[in-house]
Coordinates of C-alpha atoms in Angstrom, one line a residue:
M1 CA -148.1 238.2 94.4
H2 CA -151.1 239.7 92.7
I3 CA -151.6 240.7 89.0
G4 CA -154.8 242.6 89.0
S5 CA -157.4 240.4 90.7
F6 CA -155.3 237.3 90.2
Q7 CA -153.4 235.9 93.1
L8 CA -150.5 233.7 92.0
E9 CA -150.0 230.4 93.9
S10 CA -146.2 231.0 93.6
P11 CA -144.1 234.1 92.9
L12 CA -142.2 232.1 90.3
I13 CA -143.0 232.8 86.7
L14 CA -142.1 231.0 83.5
A15 CA -140.7 233.5 81.1
P16 CA -142.1 233.7 77.6
M17 CA -139.7 232.1 75.1
A18 CA -140.4 231.9 71.4
G19 CA -140.7 228.3 70.2
V20 CA -140.5 227.0 73.8
T21 CA -143.4 228.1 76.0
D22 CA -146.1 226.4 74.2
R23 CA -149.2 225.0 76.0
P24 CA -147.5 221.6 76.8
F25 CA -144.5 223.2 78.4
R26 CA -146.5 225.9 80.2
T27 CA -148.9 223.3 81.7
L28 CA -145.9 221.1 82.8
C29 CA -144.1 224.0 84.5
R30 CA -147.3 225.1 86.3
R31 CA -147.7 221.6 87.6
L32 CA -144.1 221.6 88.8
G33 CA -144.4 224.9 90.8
A34 CA -144.6 227.9 88.5
G35 CA -147.3 230.3 89.6
L36 CA -147.7 231.7 86.1
A37 CA -146.5 230.6 82.7
V38 CA -146.4 233.3 79.9
S39 CA -147.0 232.2 76.4
E40 CA -144.6 232.7 73.6
M41 CA -145.1 235.8 71.5
V42 CA -148.2 236.1 69.4
T43 CA -147.9 238.1 66.2
T44 CA -149.9 241.3 65.7
R45 CA -149.8 240.9 61.9
P46 CA -153.3 240.2 60.6
E47 CA -152.2 238.2 57.6
L48 CA -150.5 235.6 60.0
R49 CA -153.4 235.2 62.4
A50 CA -154.9 232.3 60.5
S51 CA -151.5 230.3 60.3
D52 CA -151.1 227.0 62.1
K53 CA -148.4 228.5 64.3
T54 CA -150.6 231.3 65.5
R55 CA -153.6 229.0 65.9
L56 CA -151.6 226.7 68.3
R57 CA -150.3 229.7 70.2
L58 CA -153.9 230.8 70.9
D59 CA -154.8 227.3 72.2
H60 CA -155.3 227.4 76.0
R61 CA -157.5 224.3 76.4
G62 CA -157.0 222.7 79.8
E63 CA -154.5 225.4 80.9
P64 CA -154.9 226.5 84.6
D65 CA -155.8 230.1 85.5
P66 CA -154.5 232.7 85.0
R67 CA -153.6 232.4 81.4
S68 CA -151.1 235.0 80.2
V69 CA -150.3 235.7 76.5
Q70 CA -147.5 237.9 75.3
I71 CA -148.0 240.1 72.3
A72 CA -145.2 241.8 70.3
G73 CA -145.1 244.6 67.8
A74 CA -144.5 248.4 67.3
D75 CA -147.9 249.7 66.2
P76 CA -150.2 250.8 69.1
G77 CA -153.4 250.1 67.1
M78 CA -152.3 246.6 66.0
L79 CA -151.1 245.7 69.5
A80 CA -154.5 246.8 70.9
A81 CA -156.3 244.7 68.3
A82 CA -154.1 241.7 69.1
A83 CA -154.8 242.1 72.8
R84 CA -158.6 242.1 72.1
I85 CA -158.3 239.0 69.9
N86 CA -156.3 237.1 72.5
V87 CA -158.7 238.0 75.3
A88 CA -161.5 236.6 73.1
E89 CA -159.5 233.4 72.7
G90 CA -159.1 232.9 76.5
A91 CA -156.2 235.1 77.6
Q92 CA -156.7 236.4 81.1
I93 CA -153.5 238.5 81.2
I94 CA -151.9 240.4 78.3
D95 CA -148.2 240.8 78.4
I96 CA -146.4 243.3 76.1
N97 CA -143.0 242.4 74.9
M98 CA -140.4 245.2 75.1
G99 CA -137.6 242.9 76.2
C100 CA -136.8 240.6 73.3
P101 CA -133.2 241.3 72.0
A102 CA -133.5 239.2 68.9
K103 CA -132.3 241.0 65.7
K104 CA -135.3 240.0 63.7
V105 CA -137.6 241.5 66.3
C106 CA -135.6 244.6 66.9
S107 CA -135.1 245.3 63.2
K108 CA -138.9 245.9 63.1
A109 CA -138.5 248.4 65.9
A110 CA -140.3 245.9 68.3
G111 CA -139.1 244.1 71.4
S112 CA -136.4 245.9 73.3
A113 CA -135.9 248.3 70.4
L114 CA -139.0 250.2 71.6
L115 CA -137.0 251.3 74.7
R116 CA -135.3 253.9 72.5
D117 CA -138.7 255.7 71.9
E118 CA -140.3 256.5 75.2
A119 CA -143.1 258.5 73.5
L120 CA -144.1 255.4 71.4
V121 CA -143.8 253.2 74.5
Q122 CA -146.4 255.5 76.2
R123 CA -148.8 255.3 73.3
I124 CA -148.5 251.5 73.1
L125 CA -149.1 251.1 76.8
E126 CA -152.1 253.3 76.8
A127 CA -153.6 251.7 73.7
V128 CA -153.3 248.2 75.0
V129 CA -154.5 248.9 78.5
G130 CA -157.5 250.8 77.1
A131 CA -158.4 248.0 74.7
V132 CA -159.1 245.2 77.1
D133 CA -160.6 244.7 80.5
V134 CA -158.0 242.2 81.8
P135 CA -154.7 243.0 83.5
V136 CA -151.9 244.1 81.2
T137 CA -148.3 243.5 82.1
L138 CA -145.0 244.6 80.5
K139 CA -141.6 243.0 80.1
I140 CA -138.5 245.2 79.5
R141 CA -134.8 245.2 79.7
T142 CA -132.8 247.8 81.7
G143 CA -132.3 249.8 78.5
W144 CA -131.1 249.7 74.9
C145 CA -127.4 249.8 75.9
P146 CA -125.4 250.4 79.1
D147 CA -125.1 254.1 78.3
T148 CA -128.9 254.5 77.9
R149 CA -130.4 252.6 80.8
N150 CA -133.9 254.0 81.1
A151 CA -135.9 251.3 82.9
V152 CA -136.9 253.6 85.7
R153 CA -138.4 256.1 83.3
I154 CA -140.2 253.3 81.4
A155 CA -141.5 251.9 84.7
G156 CA -143.0 255.3 85.6
L157 CA -144.7 255.4 82.2
A158 CA -146.0 251.8 82.7
E159 CA -147.5 252.6 86.1
A160 CA -149.1 255.8 84.9
A161 CA -150.7 253.9 81.9
G162 CA -152.2 251.2 84.2
I163 CA -149.8 248.4 83.7
Q164 CA -150.4 245.8 86.5
A165 CA -147.0 244.3 86.8
L166 CA -143.5 244.9 85.3
A167 CA -140.9 242.2 84.6
V168 CA -137.3 243.5 84.2
H169 CA -134.5 241.5 82.7
G170 CA -131.2 242.7 84.3
R171 CA -129.4 243.3 81.0
T172 CA -129.6 245.9 78.2
R173 CA -130.5 244.9 74.7
A174 CA -126.9 245.3 73.6
C175 CA -125.8 242.8 76.3
G176 CA -128.0 240.1 74.9
F177 CA -127.6 237.2 77.2
T178 CA -123.8 237.7 77.8
G179 CA -122.1 238.8 81.0
A180 CA -123.7 238.8 84.5
A181 CA -127.1 240.4 84.9
E182 CA -127.0 243.6 86.8
F183 CA -129.7 244.0 89.4
D184 CA -129.1 247.6 90.7
T185 CA -131.4 248.9 88.0
V186 CA -134.1 246.4 88.9
R187 CA -133.8 247.5 92.5
A188 CA -134.1 251.1 91.4
V189 CA -137.2 250.2 89.4
K190 CA -138.8 248.4 92.4
Q191 CA -138.2 251.5 94.6
S192 CA -139.7 253.9 92.0
V193 CA -143.1 252.2 91.5
R194 CA -145.9 250.7 93.5
I195 CA -146.9 248.0 91.0
P196 CA -145.4 244.5 91.4
V197 CA -141.9 244.1 89.9
I198 CA -140.6 240.8 88.6
A199 CA -136.8 240.2 88.4
N200 CA -135.4 238.2 85.5
G201 CA -132.0 237.0 84.5
D202 CA -129.3 234.6 85.8
I203 CA -131.8 232.8 88.1
V204 CA -130.3 229.3 87.5
T205 CA -130.3 227.8 91.0
P206 CA -132.3 228.1 94.2
E207 CA -129.4 230.0 95.8
A208 CA -129.3 232.5 92.9
A209 CA -133.0 233.0 93.2
A210 CA -132.7 233.9 96.9
Q211 CA -129.8 236.3 96.1
V212 CA -131.7 238.0 93.3
L213 CA -134.7 238.5 95.6
S214 CA -132.5 240.0 98.3
A215 CA -130.6 242.2 95.8
T216 CA -133.7 243.6 94.1
G217 CA -136.5 243.5 96.6
A218 CA -138.6 242.2 93.8
D219 CA -142.1 240.8 94.3
A220 CA -141.5 237.8 92.1
L221 CA -138.9 236.0 89.9
M222 CA -139.1 235.1 86.2
I223 CA -137.2 232.1 85.0
G224 CA -136.5 231.3 81.4
R225 CA -133.6 229.3 80.0
A226 CA -132.9 227.6 83.3
A227 CA -136.2 225.8 83.0
Q228 CA -135.3 224.3 79.6
G229 CA -134.8 220.6 80.3
R230 CA -135.3 221.2 84.1
P231 CA -139.0 222.2 84.6
W232 CA -138.8 221.1 88.2
I233 CA -136.6 224.1 89.0
F234 CA -139.7 225.9 90.1
R235 CA -140.4 223.5 93.0
E236 CA -136.7 223.5 93.9
I237 CA -136.6 227.2 94.2
A238 CA -139.9 227.4 96.0
H239 CA -138.7 224.8 98.6
Y240 CA -135.4 226.7 99.1
L241 CA -137.1 230.0 99.6
A242 CA -139.4 228.5 102.1
T243 CA -136.9 226.4 104.1
G244 CA -133.4 227.6 103.2
E245 CA -132.6 224.0 102.2
R246 CA -132.1 222.2 98.9
L247 CA -134.9 219.9 97.8
A248 CA -133.7 216.4 96.8
A249 CA -133.1 216.1 93.1
P250 CA -135.7 214.2 91.2
T251 CA -135.0 210.5 90.8
A252 CA -134.0 208.9 87.5
S253 CA -137.5 207.3 87.3
E254 CA -139.2 210.6 88.0
V255 CA -137.1 212.4 85.3
E256 CA -138.0 209.6 82.9
A257 CA -141.7 210.0 83.7
I258 CA -141.6 213.8 83.2
M259 CA -139.7 213.5 79.9
L260 CA -142.0 210.9 78.5
E261 CA -145.1 212.8 79.6
H262 CA -143.8 216.0 78.0
L263 CA -142.8 214.1 74.8
D264 CA -146.3 212.4 74.5
T265 CA -148.0 215.8 75.1
L266 CA -145.9 217.5 72.3
H267 CA -146.7 214.7 69.9
R268 CA -150.4 215.0 70.5
F269 CA -150.5 218.8 70.5
Y270 CA -148.6 219.3 67.3
G271 CA -149.6 216.1 65.5
E272 CA -147.4 213.5 63.8
A273 CA -146.0 215.9 61.1
R274 CA -144.5 218.4 63.6
G275 CA -144.6 216.9 67.1
Y276 CA -141.4 214.9 67.0
R277 CA -139.5 217.8 65.4
V278 CA -140.6 220.3 68.1
A279 CA -139.7 217.7 70.7
R280 CA -136.1 217.4 69.6
K281 CA -134.9 220.5 71.3
H282 CA -136.6 219.6 74.6
I283 CA -135.1 216.1 74.5
D284 CA -131.7 217.6 73.9
W285 CA -132.2 219.9 76.9
Y286 CA -133.3 217.1 79.1
L287 CA -130.3 215.0 78.2
K288 CA -127.6 217.7 78.2
D289 CA -125.3 217.8 81.2
R290 CA -127.3 215.3 83.2
L291 CA -127.7 211.8 81.7
A292 CA -125.4 212.0 78.8
Q293 CA -122.1 212.5 80.6
D294 CA -122.5 209.3 82.7
N295 CA -122.7 207.1 79.6
P296 CA -119.8 206.6 77.2
D297 CA -122.2 205.9 74.3
A298 CA -124.4 208.8 75.1
R299 CA -123.3 211.0 72.3
A300 CA -124.1 208.3 69.7
W301 CA -127.4 207.7 71.4
R302 CA -128.2 211.4 71.4
R303 CA -127.5 211.7 67.7
R304 CA -129.8 208.7 67.0
I305 CA -132.6 210.0 69.1
L306 CA -132.5 213.5 67.6
A307 CA -132.2 212.2 64.1
A308 CA -135.2 209.8 64.5
E309 CA -138.1 210.4 62.0
G310 CA -141.5 210.0 63.5
S311 CA -142.9 210.1 67.0
M312 CA -142.9 206.4 67.6
A313 CA -139.3 206.0 66.6
Q314 CA -138.3 209.0 68.7
R315 CA -140.0 207.7 71.8
R316 CA -138.8 204.1 71.3
L317 CA -135.1 205.3 71.1
L318 CA -135.5 207.6 74.1
V319 CA -137.0 204.9 76.2
S320 CA -134.2 202.4 75.2
F321 CA -131.6 205.0 76.1
L322 CA -133.2 205.8 79.5
H323 CA -133.6 202.2 80.5
Q324 CA -130.0 201.4 79.5
H325 CA -128.8 204.4 81.5
E326 CA -130.9 203.5 84.5
H327 CA -129.7 199.9 84.5
A328 CA -126.1 200.9 84.1
G329 CA -126.4 203.3 87.0
A330 CA -128.0 200.6 89.2
A331 CA -125.2 198.2 88.3
A332 CA -122.6 200.8 89.2
A333 CA -124.3 201.4 92.5

């Protein structure tokens, strides 16, 4: 799998997710098998570029190559300027968001709302590709709604404009994240262009990953929500695709090590004032449906951990819960 001159170590890509794919999570997923990890959306609004949120999103220190940054907006000139700024800050791939279904994004005619205006799509693609000397990629959905699926036409515009790879989520904007993803359109996109096509949507298990590859003929897979609380899904999928066998699940001690490493990295990255707050959602994802259901007191523990104020208190409560759970499991065995 190549994007421009970059050869990915794995055809498994962490999807950009607002508030999730920060540098700590991207770096962790890369270490656990992702061949590329795309940053959360960076604003094109000049008045917000000096904010702490944008500053942290532009921070790529220690991140492995290639570094991909997603930009979002609806103005070709502003998107081109944002692309140049991000490249100056260390981005090696620029990704354009035309797939986000969020109302606050679409209400500004950005994200997947752009799919309704193919002429504007063409102007945006040409402006961004022409603004930077690094590969530009694009993420889309299959269309605005089931009656107006136009991903094949958008793919043709993308290839003609010089887009180097195209990710397609197998739902329309109207579908959001509900219902099963449909991959017939993704397959049609793959058959219509020569650039790499990345399939996205409903890739939650190694078996599902193999089925999506078979159904679409895609060059790579993009995984989003399934990696929340389970960043090792990338190595599990890679092993299954290579061998046809399931990789053994991580041990309780390895899960604990990954969680605490992630927690400590978040605390350092965001600082004391924000770190423990950002970490709460990740802790919840790690605990959900895995550790919690084995322990009758887990719900109370979860509430205490998520309500903790300060990084030290948060970490101390999480370690106490994990050790109690591990000892209870060992005793039961």
